[in-house]
PDB file of C-alpha atoms in Angstrom:
ATOM      1  CA  MET A   1     -35.356 258.327  35.427  1.00  0.00           C
ATOM      2  CA  PHE A   2     -35.932 259.294  32.167  1.00  0.00           C
ATOM      3  CA  GLU A   3     -33.379 257.276  30.659  1.00  0.00           C
ATOM      4  CA  LEU A   4     -34.605 254.060  31.953  1.00  0.00           C
ATOM      5  CA  ILE A   5     -38.052 254.633  29.917  1.00  0.00           C
ATOM      6  CA  PRO A   6     -36.834 253.123  26.485  1.00  0.00           C
ATOM      7  CA  HIS A   7     -35.783 249.567  27.623  1.00  0.00           C
ATOM      8  CA  LEU A   8     -38.868 249.803  30.237  1.00  0.00           C
ATOM      9  CA  ALA A   9     -41.128 250.655  26.741  1.00  0.00           C
ATOM     10  CA  GLU A  10     -39.008 247.310  25.292  1.00  0.00           C
ATOM     11  CA  GLY A  11     -39.584 245.260  28.213  1.00  0.00           C
ATOM     12  CA  LEU A  12     -43.234 245.773  28.269  1.00  0.00           C
ATOM     13  CA  MET A  13     -43.180 244.854  24.225  1.00  0.00           C
ATOM     14  CA  ILE A  14     -41.444 241.985  24.178  1.00  0.00           C
ATOM     15  CA  LEU A  15     -43.905 240.893  27.766  1.00  0.00           C
ATOM     16  CA  SER A  16     -46.983 241.462  25.428  1.00  0.00           C
ATOM     17  CA  ILE A  17     -45.533 239.380  22.147  1.00  0.00           C
ATOM     18  CA  VAL A  18     -44.603 236.889  24.330  1.00  0.00           C
ATOM     19  CA  GLY A  19     -48.112 237.009  25.853  1.00  0.00           C
ATOM     20  CA  TYR A  20     -50.243 237.148  23.201  1.00  0.00           C
ATOM     21  CA  LEU A  21     -48.548 234.092  21.384  1.00  0.00           C
ATOM     22  CA  LEU A  22     -48.670 232.243  24.812  1.00  0.00           C
ATOM     23  CA  ILE A  23     -52.594 231.914  24.585  1.00  0.00           C
ATOM     24  CA  TYR A  24     -52.896 232.122  20.839  1.00  0.00           C
ATOM     25  CA  LEU A  25     -51.426 229.205  20.976  1.00  0.00           C
ATOM     26  CA  VAL A  26     -53.456 227.384  23.826  1.00  0.00           C
ATOM     27  CA  GLY A  27     -56.532 229.118  22.157  1.00  0.00           C
ATOM     28  CA  ILE A  28     -55.122 226.874  18.624  1.00  0.00           C
ATOM     29  CA  ARG A  29     -54.830 224.117  20.810  1.00  0.00           C
ATOM     30  CA  GLY A  30     -58.034 224.216  22.979  1.00  0.00           C
ATOM     31  CA  GLY A  31     -60.237 225.031  19.615  1.00  0.00           C
ATOM     32  CA  THR A  32     -61.648 228.513  20.644  1.00  0.00           C
ATOM     33  CA  VAL A  33     -58.834 230.553  18.166  1.00  0.00           C
ATOM     34  CA  LYS A  34     -59.292 228.984  14.574  1.00  0.00           C
ATOM     35  CA  PRO A  35     -56.730 231.933  12.730  1.00  0.00           C
ATOM     36  CA  LEU A  36     -56.592 231.263   8.759  1.00  0.00           C
ATOM     37  CA  LEU A  37     -53.695 230.070   6.777  1.00  0.00           C
ATOM     38  CA  ALA A  38     -53.846 232.900   4.440  1.00  0.00           C
ATOM     39  CA  THR A  39     -53.032 235.698   6.647  1.00  0.00           C
ATOM     40  CA  TRP A  40     -50.416 233.829   9.195  1.00  0.00           C
ATOM     41  CA  ALA A  41     -48.595 232.687   5.335  1.00  0.00           C
ATOM     42  CA  PHE A  42     -48.672 236.781   4.273  1.00  0.00           C
ATOM     43  CA  LEU A  43     -46.952 237.550   7.510  1.00  0.00           C
ATOM     44  CA  GLY A  44     -44.633 235.538   7.816  1.00  0.00           C
ATOM     45  CA  LEU A  45     -43.186 236.009   4.725  1.00  0.00           C
ATOM     46  CA  ALA A  46     -44.000 239.927   4.783  1.00  0.00           C
ATOM     47  CA  THR A  47     -41.390 239.998   8.435  1.00  0.00           C
ATOM     48  CA  PHE A  48     -38.825 237.567   7.132  1.00  0.00           C
ATOM     49  CA  LEU A  49     -38.282 239.958   4.127  1.00  0.00           C
ATOM     50  CA  SER A  50     -38.710 242.965   6.467  1.00  0.00           C
ATOM     51  CA  VAL A  51     -35.533 241.869   9.072  1.00  0.00           C
ATOM     52  CA  LEU A  52     -33.465 240.838   5.381  1.00  0.00           C
ATOM     53  CA  THR A  53     -34.242 244.271   4.208  1.00  0.00           C
ATOM     54  CA  THR A  54     -33.160 245.829   7.708  1.00  0.00           C
ATOM     55  CA  PHE A  55     -29.837 243.328   8.013  1.00  0.00           C
ATOM     56  CA  GLY A  56     -29.023 244.231   4.546  1.00  0.00           C
ATOM     57  CA  GLU A  57     -29.184 248.384   5.018  1.00  0.00           C
ATOM     58  CA  SER A  58     -27.396 248.208   8.552  1.00  0.00           C
ATOM     59  CA  GLY A  59     -26.616 244.918   9.516  1.00  0.00           C
ATOM     60  CA  VAL A  60     -26.539 243.763  13.106  1.00  0.00           C
ATOM     61  CA  GLY A  61     -27.338 247.519  14.585  1.00  0.00           C
ATOM     62  CA  GLY A  62     -30.301 247.777  12.740  1.00  0.00           C
ATOM     63  CA  LEU A  63     -31.911 244.839  13.647  1.00  0.00           C
ATOM     64  CA  VAL A  64     -31.006 245.933  16.999  1.00  0.00           C
ATOM     65  CA  GLY A  65     -32.696 248.801  16.930  1.00  0.00           C
ATOM     66  CA  ASN A  66     -35.559 247.562  15.319  1.00  0.00           C
ATOM     67  CA  LEU A  67     -36.431 245.162  18.383  1.00  0.00           C
ATOM     68  CA  TYR A  68     -40.127 245.600  18.390  1.00  0.00           C
ATOM     69  CA  ASN A  69     -39.785 243.560  14.400  1.00  0.00           C
ATOM     70  CA  ILE A  70     -37.243 241.191  15.337  1.00  0.00           C
ATOM     71  CA  VAL A  71     -39.587 240.150  17.645  1.00  0.00           C
ATOM     72  CA  ASP A  72     -42.563 240.266  16.337  1.00  0.00           C
ATOM     73  CA  ALA A  73     -41.596 238.357  13.312  1.00  0.00           C
ATOM     74  CA  SER A  74     -40.123 236.082  15.857  1.00  0.00           C
ATOM     75  CA  ALA A  75     -43.301 235.626  16.884  1.00  0.00           C
ATOM     76  CA  THR A  76     -45.125 235.233  13.518  1.00  0.00           C
ATOM     77  CA  VAL A  77     -43.376 232.511  13.057  1.00  0.00           C
ATOM     78  CA  ILE A  78     -43.844 230.439  15.211  1.00  0.00           C
ATOM     79  CA  ILE A  79     -47.777 230.511  15.188  1.00  0.00           C
ATOM     80  CA  LEU A  80     -47.669 230.323  11.671  1.00  0.00           C
ATOM     81  CA  ILE A  81     -45.631 226.750  11.824  1.00  0.00           C
ATOM     82  CA  VAL A  82     -48.301 225.908  14.734  1.00  0.00           C
ATOM     83  CA  VAL A  83     -51.015 227.105  12.150  1.00  0.00           C
ATOM     84  CA  PHE A  84     -50.051 225.221   9.490  1.00  0.00           C
ATOM     85  CA  PHE A  85     -49.956 222.577  10.821  1.00  0.00           C
ATOM     86  CA  SER A  86     -53.424 222.227  13.306  1.00  0.00           C
ATOM     87  CA  GLN A  87     -56.445 220.401  12.751  1.00  0.00           C
ATOM     88  CA  ASN A  88     -57.792 223.157  14.537  1.00  0.00           C
ATOM     89  CA  THR A  89     -57.113 226.268  11.361  1.00  0.00           C
ATOM     90  CA  ARG A  90     -58.682 226.172   8.396  1.00  0.00           C
ATOM     91  CA  ARG A  91     -55.153 226.361   5.863  1.00  0.00           C
ATOM     92  CA  GLN A  92     -57.260 226.495   2.572  1.00  0.00           C
ATOM     93  CA  PHE A  93     -57.557 229.551   0.494  1.00  0.00           C
ATOM     94  CA  ASN A  94     -60.639 230.794  -0.688  1.00  0.00           C
ATOM     95  CA  ARG A  95     -60.775 232.268  -4.147  1.00  0.00           C
ATOM     96  CA  PHE A  96     -60.707 236.167  -1.775  1.00  0.00           C
ATOM     97  CA  GLU A  97     -57.341 234.815  -0.384  1.00  0.00           C
ATOM     98  CA  LYS A  98     -56.107 233.409  -3.826  1.00  0.00           C
ATOM     99  CA  VAL A  99     -56.337 236.725  -4.813  1.00  0.00           C
ATOM    100  CA  CYS A 100     -54.825 238.489  -1.383  1.00  0.00           C
ATOM    101  CA  LEU A 101     -52.263 235.490  -2.482  1.00  0.00           C
ATOM    102  CA  LEU A 102     -51.680 236.817  -6.388  1.00  0.00           C
ATOM    103  CA  ALA A 103     -51.491 240.371  -4.433  1.00  0.00           C
ATOM    104  CA  VAL A 104     -49.043 239.167  -2.360  1.00  0.00           C
ATOM    105  CA  LEU A 105     -46.436 237.485  -4.745  1.00  0.00           C
ATOM    106  CA  LEU A 106     -46.724 240.529  -7.253  1.00  0.00           C
ATOM    107  CA  VAL A 107     -45.484 243.258  -4.399  1.00  0.00           C
ATOM    108  CA  SER A 108     -43.539 240.393  -3.367  1.00  0.00           C
ATOM    109  CA  ALA A 109     -41.107 240.971  -6.993  1.00  0.00           C
ATOM    110  CA  TRP A 110     -41.641 244.175  -6.453  1.00  0.00           C
ATOM    111  CA  TRP A 111     -39.619 244.036  -3.122  1.00  0.00           C
ATOM    112  CA  LEU A 112     -36.567 241.899  -5.548  1.00  0.00           C
ATOM    113  CA  TRP A 113     -36.495 244.637  -8.196  1.00  0.00           C
ATOM    114  CA  SER A 114     -36.626 247.721  -5.445  1.00  0.00           C
ATOM    115  CA  GLY A 115     -33.523 246.684  -3.602  1.00  0.00           C
ATOM    116  CA  GLN A 116     -32.567 247.717  -0.271  1.00  0.00           C
ATOM    117  CA  ASN A 117     -34.261 251.221  -0.140  1.00  0.00           C
ATOM    118  CA  ILE A 118     -37.323 253.323   1.448  1.00  0.00           C
ATOM    119  CA  ALA A 119     -39.550 251.174  -1.565  1.00  0.00           C
ATOM    120  CA  ALA A 120     -38.335 248.047  -0.915  1.00  0.00           C
ATOM    121  CA  HIS A 121     -40.317 248.699   3.029  1.00  0.00           C
ATOM    122  CA  LEU A 122     -43.060 249.961   1.414  1.00  0.00           C
ATOM    123  CA  ALA A 123     -43.805 247.176  -0.502  1.00  0.00           C
ATOM    124  CA  LEU A 124     -42.735 244.768   2.820  1.00  0.00           C
ATOM    125  CA  GLN A 125     -45.955 247.184   4.366  1.00  0.00           C
ATOM    126  CA  LEU A 126     -48.198 246.487   1.272  1.00  0.00           C
ATOM    127  CA  ILE A 127     -47.530 242.997   2.175  1.00  0.00           C
ATOM    128  CA  LEU A 128     -48.510 242.899   5.814  1.00  0.00           C
ATOM    129  CA  VAL A 129     -51.836 245.432   4.975  1.00  0.00           C
ATOM    130  CA  ILE A 130     -52.886 242.466   2.672  1.00  0.00           C
ATOM    131  CA  ALA A 131     -52.083 240.216   4.836  1.00  0.00           C
ATOM    132  CA  TYR A 132     -54.928 240.804   7.567  1.00  0.00           C
ATOM    133  CA  LEU A 133     -57.533 241.218   5.025  1.00  0.00           C
ATOM    134  CA  PRO A 134     -58.547 237.117   4.850  1.00  0.00           C
ATOM    135  CA  THR A 135     -59.197 237.699   8.822  1.00  0.00           C
ATOM    136  CA  LEU A 136     -61.118 240.889   8.145  1.00  0.00           C
ATOM    137  CA  VAL A 137     -63.217 239.452   5.441  1.00  0.00           C
ATOM    138  CA  HIS A 138     -63.340 236.761   8.060  1.00  0.00           C
ATOM    139  CA  LEU A 139     -64.433 238.590  10.660  1.00  0.00           C
ATOM    140  CA  TRP A 140     -66.554 241.154   8.282  1.00  0.00           C
ATOM    141  CA  TRP A 141     -68.905 238.019   7.642  1.00  0.00           C
ATOM    142  CA  ALA A 142     -68.604 235.294  10.543  1.00  0.00           C
ATOM    143  CA  LYS A 143     -71.521 234.696  12.264  1.00  0.00           C
ATOM    144  CA  VAL A 144     -69.547 232.725  15.382  1.00  0.00           C
ATOM    145  CA  ASN A 145     -65.549 234.467  16.464  1.00  0.00           C
ATOM    146  CA  THR A 146     -63.358 232.363  15.899  1.00  0.00           C
ATOM    147  CA  GLU A 147     -60.465 235.093  16.487  1.00  0.00           C
ATOM    148  CA  SER A 148     -58.801 235.754  20.187  1.00  0.00           C
ATOM    149  CA  LEU A 149     -59.596 239.924  21.662  1.00  0.00           C
ATOM    150  CA  ALA A 150     -56.839 239.205  24.046  1.00  0.00           C
ATOM    151  CA  VAL A 151     -54.026 238.261  22.201  1.00  0.00           C
ATOM    152  CA  TRP A 152     -54.617 241.226  19.679  1.00  0.00           C
ATOM    153  CA  SER A 153     -55.483 243.997  22.775  1.00  0.00           C
ATOM    154  CA  LEU A 154     -52.080 242.172  23.421  1.00  0.00           C
ATOM    155  CA  ASN A 155     -50.523 242.637  19.800  1.00  0.00           C
ATOM    156  CA  CYS A 156     -51.572 246.166  19.551  1.00  0.00           C
ATOM    157  CA  LEU A 157     -49.982 247.092  22.427  1.00  0.00           C
ATOM    158  CA  ALA A 158     -47.184 245.486  21.806  1.00  0.00           C
ATOM    159  CA  ALA A 159     -47.056 247.601  18.290  1.00  0.00           C
ATOM    160  CA  VAL A 160     -47.886 251.097  20.867  1.00  0.00           C
ATOM    161  CA  VAL A 161     -44.893 250.670  22.695  1.00  0.00           C
ATOM    162  CA  GLY A 162     -43.222 249.720  19.640  1.00  0.00           C
ATOM    163  CA  LEU A 163     -43.583 252.976  18.688  1.00  0.00           C
ATOM    164  CA  ILE A 164     -42.062 255.123  21.314  1.00  0.00           C
ATOM    165  CA  LYS A 165     -38.290 254.630  20.116  1.00  0.00           C
ATOM    166  CA  PRO A 166     -38.959 255.011  17.016  1.00  0.00           C
ATOM    167  CA  LEU A 167     -39.994 258.138  17.302  1.00  0.00           C
ATOM    168  CA  GLN A 168     -37.991 259.380  19.993  1.00  0.00           C
ATOM    169  CA  VAL A 169     -35.067 258.795  17.326  1.00  0.00           C
ATOM    170  CA  HIS A 170     -37.457 259.698  14.499  1.00  0.00           C
ATOM    171  CA  ASP A 171     -36.893 256.688  12.360  1.00  0.00           C
ATOM    172  CA  PHE A 172     -38.954 257.217   9.797  1.00  0.00           C
ATOM    173  CA  LEU A 173     -39.416 253.280   8.606  1.00  0.00           C
ATOM    174  CA  PRO A 174     -39.655 251.319  12.098  1.00  0.00           C
ATOM    175  CA  THR A 175     -42.305 254.158  12.400  1.00  0.00           C
ATOM    176  CA  VAL A 176     -44.293 252.895   9.746  1.00  0.00           C
ATOM    177  CA  TYR A 177     -44.277 249.675  10.727  1.00  0.00           C
ATOM    178  CA  GLY A 178     -45.315 250.107  14.252  1.00  0.00           C
ATOM    179  CA  VAL A 179     -48.255 252.802  12.869  1.00  0.00           C
ATOM    180  CA  ARG A 180     -48.994 250.362  10.023  1.00  0.00           C
ATOM    181  CA  ALA A 181     -49.618 247.558  12.871  1.00  0.00           C
ATOM    182  CA  VAL A 182     -51.265 249.461  15.536  1.00  0.00           C
ATOM    183  CA  VAL A 183     -54.298 250.534  12.795  1.00  0.00           C
ATOM    184  CA  SER A 184     -54.476 246.886  11.570  1.00  0.00           C
ATOM    185  CA  THR A 185     -54.582 245.603  15.027  1.00  0.00           C
ATOM    186  CA  LEU A 186     -57.032 247.937  15.668  1.00  0.00           C
ATOM    187  CA  ALA A 187     -59.655 247.162  12.576  1.00  0.00           C
ATOM    188  CA  VAL A 188     -59.310 243.404  14.010  1.00  0.00           C
ATOM    189  CA  MET A 189     -60.416 243.990  17.351  1.00  0.00           C
ATOM    190  CA  ALA A 190     -63.170 246.057  16.185  1.00  0.00           C
ATOM    191  CA  LEU A 191     -64.146 243.535  14.175  1.00  0.00           C
ATOM    192  CA  ILE A 192     -64.560 240.840  17.075  1.00  0.00           C
ATOM    193  CA  TRP A 193     -66.162 243.808  19.555  1.00  0.00           C
ATOM    194  CA  ARG A 194     -68.876 243.675  16.659  1.00  0.00           C
ATOM    195  CA  LEU A 195     -69.355 239.793  16.696  1.00  0.00           C
ATOM    196  CA  LYS A 196     -69.267 239.617  20.471  1.00  0.00           C
ATOM    197  CA  TYR A 197     -71.965 242.508  20.587  1.00  0.00           C
ATOM    198  CA  LYS A 198     -74.270 240.462  18.490  1.00  0.00           C
ATOM    199  CA  GLU A 199     -73.894 237.403  19.974  1.00  0.00           C
ATOM    200  CA  ARG A 200     -75.017 239.696  23.071  1.00  0.00           C
ATOM    201  CA  GLN A 201     -77.854 240.504  21.381  1.00  0.00           C
ATOM    202  CA  LYS A 202     -78.542 237.304  19.930  1.00  0.00           C
ATOM    203  CA  LEU A 203     -78.670 236.135  23.518  1.00  0.00           C
ATOM    204  CA  ARG A 204     -81.313 238.878  24.888  1.00  0.00           C
ATOM    205  CA  LEU A 205     -83.435 237.869  21.852  1.00  0.00           C
ATOM    206  CA  SER A 206     -83.481 234.434  23.134  1.00  0.00           C
TER     207      SER A 206
END
């Protein structure tokens, strides 16, 4: 019975990612969701480099062992492509996002220099943290919510479930990846909740 738990967790994780991917794509097409290109460009770069790093260190076996990273990277690349070609998203980088881009390029150079080791993985996690900053700053100053709470909730759920196997086998780097994903998605969710609360308060006063 307990042997099935990791497999059930992986199935739930994949379903969560497929779910948030479909909801996001429908939201972008309908204009109810307007993600920032900067965030998804940085996420796409970092997850791609993460896959390359894992494959370079441990081959196909390492990729299978870090299934959450692989499925998450695939969904991220699909969203990036859709965001890039969509008319319902902002593709221009503002000043802050250009600063983030510079930081991402510098950290990417560190990744290339550090090689296949823990420093390379930590560099990727830093890029992933920077990737969320444009969306977090945008949501903080926004007057209207442009993100989907369902998407980020499923994203967070996928990250939580994706932590089960690394925690069981005490695999440090996938655990760091998962914990970073949980904290980042919770931060986005908190700002979406904040916007929704402000919108409800405005309706009550009107």
